[in-house]
Amino acid sequence: MSATESPSVTACYALAVLNATTEGESGPSASWALPTDRLEYGEMRALWDSVLDARDAGPHTGLLVGDRIRPEGLHILGHLVLTCASLADAARAAERYHPLVSQAGTVTLHRGNGVGRIRYRPTVAPAAMHPQQVEAVVGIMVRAARWIAGDDWAPLAVSFAHPRAGSAEPYARVLGCPVTFDTAENAITVADEDLDRRRPLYDPALNALHRAYADRLLDQLSAAETAAGRVRRWLEHAALEDAGPEGPAKELNLSVRTLRRALHAEGTSWRALLDAARHGRAGRLLETTDLPLDRIAPLVGLSGATALVRAFTRWEGMPPGAYRVRHRPPPPLPPPDHDVAGGG
């Protein structure tokens, strides 16, 4: 995301964060008086600053906020989750519709070895997001899973990329599972059987109604995006080995020259966006596959393993082999022999 492009957050979520704290005295800004309004991420960060500066705030405030969020705090995504057929269905809905709640992060589901890992990655600079904001998001995802699976449900494990603050007990009590810190990612690990278990009461017609409304809102949000944002979305699904500016220009009904001018006005360029897309896809392939470097290179539009090593070292400050070792998810934990504290 360029310096001139600011992600937005739905006011539903901002209001829910305020309502989940004991000192939500600072009411909504005039710029987002309605729950359906959106606010710039900087304003959301300022709201969190005030929440964490409150007299009764502690190291677990973000975690507790996440656990207190109700479906309406996630706007249409919350209501959609309530009508999903399974946890896997809800995770896929979160992948697609999370931008309706916040464009400051992404949710992705990765499956393998009998488990699923639901990951949350901030899209803003690390310094721009409090660790407690991340803990709130992960707490919300666990709480939303319990809307489907029941209040006594717990994931196999939760991991955070930041260090732990405060005691371990609240994490075990709220999340109901082993929790690790200083890891490669923010993630919830869920057993496949939990992900795929169908709900006995499932209304596909109501689910389809919510999805249609969410799709309409997503289209509206996309239409309001900058040219750079829309190019990024196009690149997420493009074949990078032959990607050129002609593709997104056609989708935006612009000439290539006009697109280049628009990107320049937003402080970026086609080359910079393509480079970022290659970086992101290479990282995901290294994290989630065993493909050798000479197979990954053409998938990200590079000429071979040598070019990939050179580019990846520029991106991450380390060669791709070292990155793969560092970011490979840990093996799934064995099922516990007894109830975990706080797991019901």
Short mmCIF file of C-alpha atoms in Angstrom, two decimals:
data_model
loop_
_atom_site.label_atom_id
_atom_site.label_comp_id
_atom_site.label_asym_id
_atom_site.label_seq_id
_atom_site.Cartn_x
_atom_site.Cartn_y
_atom_site.Cartn_z
CA MET A 1 0.00 0.00 0.00
CA SER A 2 1.45 3.32 -1.04
CA ALA A 3 1.94 6.22 1.29
CA THR A 4 -0.99 8.04 -0.31
CA GLU A 5 -3.44 5.14 0.03
CA SER A 6 -5.01 4.68 3.45
CA PRO A 7 -6.89 1.49 4.38
CA SER A 8 -10.33 1.95 5.89
CA VAL A 9 -12.25 0.26 8.69
CA THR A 10 -16.01 -0.07 9.13
CA ALA A 11 -17.49 2.08 11.88
CA CYS A 12 -19.35 -1.03 13.13
CA TYR A 13 -16.06 -2.42 14.32
CA ALA A 14 -14.85 0.87 15.78
CA LEU A 15 -18.09 1.19 17.77
CA ALA A 16 -17.82 -2.44 18.89
CA VAL A 17 -14.30 -1.82 20.23
CA LEU A 18 -15.57 1.18 22.18
CA ASN A 19 -18.54 -0.76 23.54
CA ALA A 20 -16.31 -3.66 24.57
CA THR A 21 -14.24 -1.43 26.85
CA THR A 22 -15.33 -0.09 30.20
CA GLU A 23 -14.29 3.43 29.29
CA GLY A 24 -15.79 4.05 25.87
CA GLU A 25 -16.44 7.68 26.74
CA SER A 26 -15.12 9.18 23.50
CA GLY A 27 -18.10 8.87 21.20
CA PRO A 28 -17.97 8.36 17.45
CA SER A 29 -16.33 10.99 15.31
CA ALA A 30 -18.50 13.20 13.12
CA SER A 31 -16.91 11.47 10.12
CA TRP A 32 -18.42 8.10 11.09
CA ALA A 33 -21.62 8.78 12.96
CA LEU A 34 -23.40 5.76 11.43
CA PRO A 35 -22.37 2.10 11.86
CA THR A 36 -22.27 1.73 8.06
CA ASP A 37 -19.73 4.55 7.68
CA ARG A 38 -16.02 3.88 7.19
CA LEU A 39 -13.07 5.61 8.81
CA GLU A 40 -9.44 5.82 7.80
CA TYR A 41 -7.09 3.44 9.57
CA GLY A 42 -5.27 6.34 11.24
CA GLU A 43 -8.47 7.22 13.09
CA MET A 44 -8.91 3.60 14.16
CA ARG A 45 -5.35 3.57 15.47
CA ALA A 46 -6.09 6.76 17.43
CA LEU A 47 -9.17 5.07 18.91
CA TRP A 48 -7.01 2.15 20.07
CA ASP A 49 -4.50 4.62 21.52
CA SER A 50 -7.26 6.08 23.67
CA VAL A 51 -8.54 2.61 24.68
CA LEU A 52 -5.09 1.46 25.75
CA ASP A 53 -4.40 4.74 27.58
CA ALA A 54 -7.55 4.34 29.71
CA ARG A 55 -7.09 3.94 33.47
CA ASP A 56 -8.31 0.35 33.55
CA ALA A 57 -6.47 -0.83 30.43
CA GLY A 58 -4.03 -3.67 30.91
CA PRO A 59 -1.80 -5.95 28.83
CA HIS A 60 -4.76 -8.17 27.91
CA THR A 61 -7.20 -5.44 26.85
CA GLY A 62 -7.03 -6.35 23.16
CA LEU A 63 -7.61 -10.04 23.86
CA LEU A 64 -10.62 -9.25 26.06
CA VAL A 65 -12.06 -6.80 23.51
CA GLY A 66 -11.93 -9.51 20.86
CA ASP A 67 -13.72 -11.99 23.10
CA ARG A 68 -16.54 -9.49 23.75
CA ILE A 69 -17.32 -8.60 20.12
CA ARG A 70 -20.84 -9.48 18.98
CA PRO A 71 -21.84 -10.36 15.39
CA GLU A 72 -23.12 -6.86 14.66
CA GLY A 73 -19.62 -5.52 15.38
CA LEU A 74 -18.45 -7.16 12.15
CA HIS A 75 -21.30 -5.72 10.06
CA ILE A 76 -22.51 -8.12 7.35
CA LEU A 77 -19.57 -10.51 7.89
CA GLY A 78 -20.77 -11.23 11.43
CA HIS A 79 -24.27 -12.11 10.23
CA LEU A 80 -22.84 -14.15 7.36
CA VAL A 81 -20.68 -16.19 9.77
CA LEU A 82 -23.78 -16.99 11.82
CA THR A 83 -25.36 -18.62 8.75
CA CYS A 84 -22.32 -20.57 7.52
CA ALA A 85 -22.56 -24.34 7.21
CA SER A 86 -19.24 -25.08 8.94
CA LEU A 87 -16.12 -23.48 10.37
CA ALA A 88 -14.36 -24.01 7.04
CA ASP A 89 -17.21 -22.18 5.29
CA ALA A 90 -16.90 -19.32 7.80
CA ALA A 91 -13.10 -19.14 7.34
CA ARG A 92 -13.51 -18.90 3.57
CA ALA A 93 -16.11 -16.15 4.06
CA ALA A 94 -13.62 -14.27 6.26
CA GLU A 95 -10.96 -14.63 3.54
CA ARG A 96 -13.23 -12.97 0.99
CA TYR A 97 -15.14 -10.43 3.05
CA HIS A 98 -12.68 -9.30 5.74
CA PRO A 99 -11.99 -6.06 3.78
CA LEU A 100 -15.58 -5.05 4.59
CA VAL A 101 -14.54 -4.99 8.26
CA SER A 102 -10.98 -3.71 7.79
CA GLN A 103 -8.53 -3.24 4.96
CA ALA A 104 -5.66 -3.08 7.47
CA GLY A 105 -5.15 -6.87 7.42
CA THR A 106 -5.93 -10.09 5.57
CA VAL A 107 -7.36 -13.42 6.71
CA THR A 108 -6.34 -16.62 4.91
CA LEU A 109 -7.07 -20.32 5.43
CA HIS A 110 -4.31 -22.87 4.74
CA ARG A 111 -4.96 -26.62 5.05
CA GLY A 112 -2.61 -29.60 5.28
CA ASN A 113 -1.50 -32.46 7.54
CA GLY A 114 -4.95 -32.85 9.06
CA VAL A 115 -5.29 -29.27 10.30
CA GLY A 116 -6.22 -25.84 9.04
CA ARG A 117 -4.37 -22.66 9.93
CA ILE A 118 -6.38 -19.44 9.83
CA ARG A 119 -3.81 -16.67 9.52
CA TYR A 120 -4.09 -12.94 10.11
CA ARG A 121 -1.55 -10.60 8.51
CA PRO A 122 -1.60 -6.83 9.00
CA THR A 123 -1.20 -4.89 5.77
CA VAL A 124 -0.04 -1.72 7.53
CA ALA A 125 3.50 -1.14 8.78
CA PRO A 126 4.29 -3.08 11.98
CA ALA A 127 4.73 0.13 13.95
CA ALA A 128 1.25 1.28 12.89
CA MET A 129 -0.60 -1.56 14.65
CA HIS A 130 -0.54 -2.29 18.38
CA PRO A 131 0.02 -5.96 19.22
CA GLN A 132 -3.20 -5.68 21.21
CA GLN A 133 -5.05 -4.85 17.99
CA VAL A 134 -3.76 -8.13 16.54
CA GLU A 135 -4.83 -9.99 19.68
CA ALA A 136 -8.30 -8.46 19.35
CA VAL A 137 -8.61 -9.75 15.77
CA VAL A 138 -7.46 -13.26 16.71
CA GLY A 139 -9.77 -13.19 19.74
CA ILE A 140 -12.66 -12.22 17.47
CA MET A 141 -11.92 -15.13 15.15
CA VAL A 142 -11.99 -17.61 18.05
CA ARG A 143 -15.18 -16.04 19.40
CA ALA A 144 -16.81 -16.14 15.94
CA ALA A 145 -15.90 -19.83 15.63
CA ARG A 146 -17.75 -20.42 18.91
CA TRP A 147 -20.87 -18.84 17.43
CA ILE A 148 -20.87 -21.87 15.14
CA ALA A 149 -19.21 -24.63 17.18
CA GLY A 150 -20.48 -23.75 20.66
CA ASP A 151 -19.09 -21.85 23.64
CA ASP A 152 -17.03 -24.83 24.83
CA TRP A 153 -15.14 -25.17 21.52
CA ALA A 154 -11.41 -24.42 21.42
CA PRO A 155 -8.78 -24.48 18.66
CA LEU A 156 -5.76 -26.78 18.84
CA ALA A 157 -3.37 -23.84 19.20
CA VAL A 158 -2.96 -20.10 18.69
CA SER A 159 0.26 -18.30 17.75
CA PHE A 160 1.25 -14.63 17.72
CA ALA A 161 4.17 -13.00 15.93
CA HIS A 162 4.77 -10.53 18.79
CA PRO A 163 6.15 -11.14 22.31
CA ARG A 164 3.77 -11.89 25.17
CA ALA A 165 2.73 -9.03 27.44
CA GLY A 166 1.41 -9.85 30.87
CA SER A 167 0.68 -13.27 32.34
CA ALA A 168 -0.13 -16.39 30.35
CA GLU A 169 -3.32 -17.26 32.27
CA PRO A 170 -5.76 -14.91 30.44
CA TYR A 171 -4.67 -16.33 27.07
CA ALA A 172 -5.37 -19.89 28.20
CA ARG A 173 -8.67 -18.84 29.76
CA VAL A 174 -9.97 -16.83 26.78
CA LEU A 175 -8.58 -18.91 23.92
CA GLY A 176 -8.78 -22.29 25.66
CA CYS A 177 -5.65 -23.77 24.05
CA PRO A 178 -1.84 -23.61 24.05
CA VAL A 179 -0.65 -20.14 22.96
CA THR A 180 2.83 -19.32 21.64
CA PHE A 181 4.51 -15.98 20.96
CA ASP A 182 7.41 -14.65 18.87
CA THR A 183 6.43 -17.04 16.07
CA ALA A 184 6.42 -16.56 12.31
CA GLU A 185 2.71 -15.71 12.11
CA ASN A 186 -0.54 -14.84 13.84
CA ALA A 187 -2.62 -17.99 13.38
CA ILE A 188 -5.31 -20.26 14.78
CA THR A 189 -4.79 -23.99 14.28
CA VAL A 190 -7.99 -26.02 13.93
CA ALA A 191 -8.46 -29.77 13.45
CA ASP A 192 -9.89 -30.75 10.05
CA GLU A 193 -12.78 -32.57 11.74
CA ASP A 194 -13.77 -29.34 13.48
CA LEU A 195 -13.43 -27.32 10.29
CA ASP A 196 -15.62 -29.66 8.23
CA ARG A 197 -18.29 -30.59 10.80
CA ARG A 198 -21.63 -29.49 9.37
CA ARG A 199 -24.05 -27.52 11.50
CA PRO A 200 -27.32 -29.35 12.16
CA LEU A 201 -29.31 -26.14 11.67
CA TYR A 202 -28.21 -24.48 8.44
CA ASP A 203 -30.32 -22.22 6.23
CA PRO A 204 -28.67 -22.02 2.78
CA ALA A 205 -31.22 -19.48 1.53
CA LEU A 206 -30.42 -17.05 4.35
CA ASN A 207 -26.70 -17.62 3.84
CA ALA A 208 -27.05 -16.86 0.12
CA LEU A 209 -28.95 -13.66 0.95
CA HIS A 210 -26.15 -12.46 3.23
CA ARG A 211 -23.51 -13.36 0.64
CA ALA A 212 -25.31 -11.44 -2.09
CA TYR A 213 -25.42 -8.33 0.10
CA ALA A 214 -21.76 -8.78 1.10
CA ASP A 215 -20.76 -9.13 -2.56
CA ARG A 216 -22.59 -5.91 -3.39
CA LEU A 217 -20.79 -4.06 -0.57
CA LEU A 218 -17.47 -5.54 -1.67
CA ASP A 219 -18.06 -4.29 -5.22
CA GLN A 220 -18.83 -0.82 -3.88
CA LEU A 221 -15.70 -0.85 -1.75
CA SER A 222 -13.60 -1.99 -4.70
CA ALA A 223 -15.02 0.74 -6.91
CA ALA A 224 -13.90 3.31 -4.34
CA GLU A 225 -10.35 1.95 -4.31
CA THR A 226 -7.46 3.81 -5.83
CA ALA A 227 -5.92 2.63 -9.08
CA ALA A 228 -3.04 1.14 -7.07
CA GLY A 229 -5.43 -0.83 -4.88
CA ARG A 230 -7.26 -2.27 -7.86
CA VAL A 231 -4.00 -3.20 -9.57
CA ARG A 232 -2.91 -4.99 -6.39
CA ARG A 233 -6.15 -6.99 -6.34
CA TRP A 234 -5.68 -7.88 -10.02
CA LEU A 235 -2.13 -9.05 -9.33
CA GLU A 236 -3.27 -11.30 -6.48
CA HIS A 237 -4.82 -13.68 -9.02
CA ALA A 238 -2.74 -12.98 -12.13
CA ALA A 239 -0.21 -15.32 -13.71
CA LEU A 240 2.87 -13.30 -12.84
CA GLU A 241 5.08 -14.96 -15.45
CA ASP A 242 3.40 -12.94 -18.20
CA ALA A 243 1.68 -10.13 -16.25
CA GLY A 244 1.77 -6.73 -17.89
CA PRO A 245 0.00 -3.41 -17.27
CA GLU A 246 -2.35 -4.14 -20.18
CA GLY A 247 -4.30 -6.60 -18.00
CA PRO A 248 -5.36 -4.29 -15.16
CA ALA A 249 -5.69 -1.35 -17.57
CA LYS A 250 -8.31 -3.28 -19.52
CA GLU A 251 -10.17 -4.20 -16.32
CA LEU A 252 -10.19 -0.54 -15.25
CA ASN A 253 -11.22 0.62 -18.75
CA LEU A 254 -8.07 2.74 -19.01
CA SER A 255 -5.27 2.99 -21.49
CA VAL A 256 -1.89 1.77 -20.24
CA ARG A 257 -0.59 5.32 -20.42
CA THR A 258 -3.48 6.65 -18.31
CA LEU A 259 -3.01 3.85 -15.77
CA ARG A 260 0.68 4.64 -15.46
CA ARG A 261 -0.13 8.33 -14.88
CA ALA A 262 -2.71 7.42 -12.22
CA LEU A 263 -0.23 5.18 -10.39
CA HIS A 264 2.43 7.89 -10.55
CA ALA A 265 -0.04 10.39 -9.04
CA GLU A 266 -0.62 7.93 -6.16
CA GLY A 267 3.11 7.67 -5.49
CA THR A 268 3.75 4.24 -6.98
CA SER A 269 4.27 2.49 -10.33
CA TRP A 270 3.42 -0.68 -12.22
CA ARG A 271 6.97 -1.96 -11.67
CA ALA A 272 6.78 -1.39 -7.89
CA LEU A 273 3.39 -3.11 -7.62
CA LEU A 274 4.54 -6.07 -9.71
CA ASP A 275 7.66 -6.39 -7.56
CA ALA A 276 5.53 -6.39 -4.39
CA ALA A 277 3.21 -9.04 -5.88
CA ARG A 278 6.19 -11.24 -6.72
CA HIS A 279 7.51 -10.79 -3.18
CA GLY A 280 4.18 -11.75 -1.61
CA ARG A 281 3.59 -14.79 -3.81
CA ALA A 282 7.14 -16.07 -3.42
CA GLY A 283 6.81 -15.83 0.36
CA ARG A 284 3.51 -17.74 0.36
CA LEU A 285 4.92 -20.49 -1.87
CA LEU A 286 7.98 -20.86 0.35
CA GLU A 287 5.79 -21.03 3.47
CA THR A 288 3.16 -23.44 2.18
CA THR A 289 4.85 -25.71 -0.40
CA ASP A 290 7.97 -27.83 -0.86
CA LEU A 291 8.49 -26.64 -4.43
CA PRO A 292 12.18 -26.18 -5.34
CA LEU A 293 13.39 -22.69 -6.18
CA ASP A 294 13.59 -23.39 -9.92
CA ARG A 295 9.85 -24.23 -9.85
CA ILE A 296 8.88 -21.21 -7.75
CA ALA A 297 10.82 -18.71 -9.88
CA PRO A 298 8.61 -18.93 -13.02
CA LEU A 299 5.46 -18.88 -10.88
CA VAL A 300 6.43 -15.41 -9.65
CA GLY A 301 7.66 -14.19 -13.04
CA LEU A 302 11.41 -14.59 -12.51
CA SER A 303 13.82 -16.26 -14.91
CA GLY A 304 15.25 -18.90 -12.59
CA ALA A 305 16.49 -19.88 -9.15
CA THR A 306 19.42 -17.44 -9.26
CA ALA A 307 17.12 -14.51 -10.01
CA LEU A 308 14.79 -15.63 -7.21
CA VAL A 309 17.63 -15.82 -4.68
CA ARG A 310 18.83 -12.35 -5.69
CA ALA A 311 15.33 -10.82 -5.55
CA PHE A 312 14.32 -12.53 -2.32
CA THR A 313 17.48 -11.47 -0.54
CA ARG A 314 16.68 -7.90 -1.56
CA TRP A 315 13.11 -8.24 -0.28
CA GLU A 316 13.72 -10.02 3.02
CA GLY A 317 17.41 -9.61 3.76
CA MET A 318 17.85 -13.40 3.65
CA PRO A 319 17.90 -16.06 0.92
CA PRO A 320 14.69 -18.03 0.25
CA GLY A 321 16.04 -21.22 1.86
CA ALA A 322 16.60 -19.48 5.20
CA TYR A 323 13.19 -17.80 4.94
CA ARG A 324 11.51 -21.17 4.33
CA VAL A 325 13.13 -22.71 7.42
CA ARG A 326 12.19 -19.75 9.58
CA HIS A 327 8.59 -19.44 8.43
CA ARG A 328 7.58 -23.06 7.97
CA PRO A 329 4.59 -23.70 10.27
CA PRO A 330 5.31 -26.04 13.19
CA PRO A 331 3.85 -29.57 13.04
CA PRO A 332 0.33 -29.92 14.44
CA LEU A 333 0.05 -30.51 18.16
CA PRO A 334 -1.31 -33.88 19.34
CA PRO A 335 -4.82 -33.73 20.80
CA PRO A 336 -4.76 -32.96 24.54
CA ASP A 337 -5.35 -35.78 27.02
CA HIS A 338 -7.39 -33.52 29.28
CA ASP A 339 -9.39 -30.31 29.21
CA VAL A 340 -7.33 -27.16 28.67
CA ALA A 341 -7.90 -24.42 31.24
CA GLY A 342 -10.63 -22.16 30.00
CA GLY A 343 -11.68 -24.53 27.19
CA GLY A 344 -14.88 -25.58 28.94
#
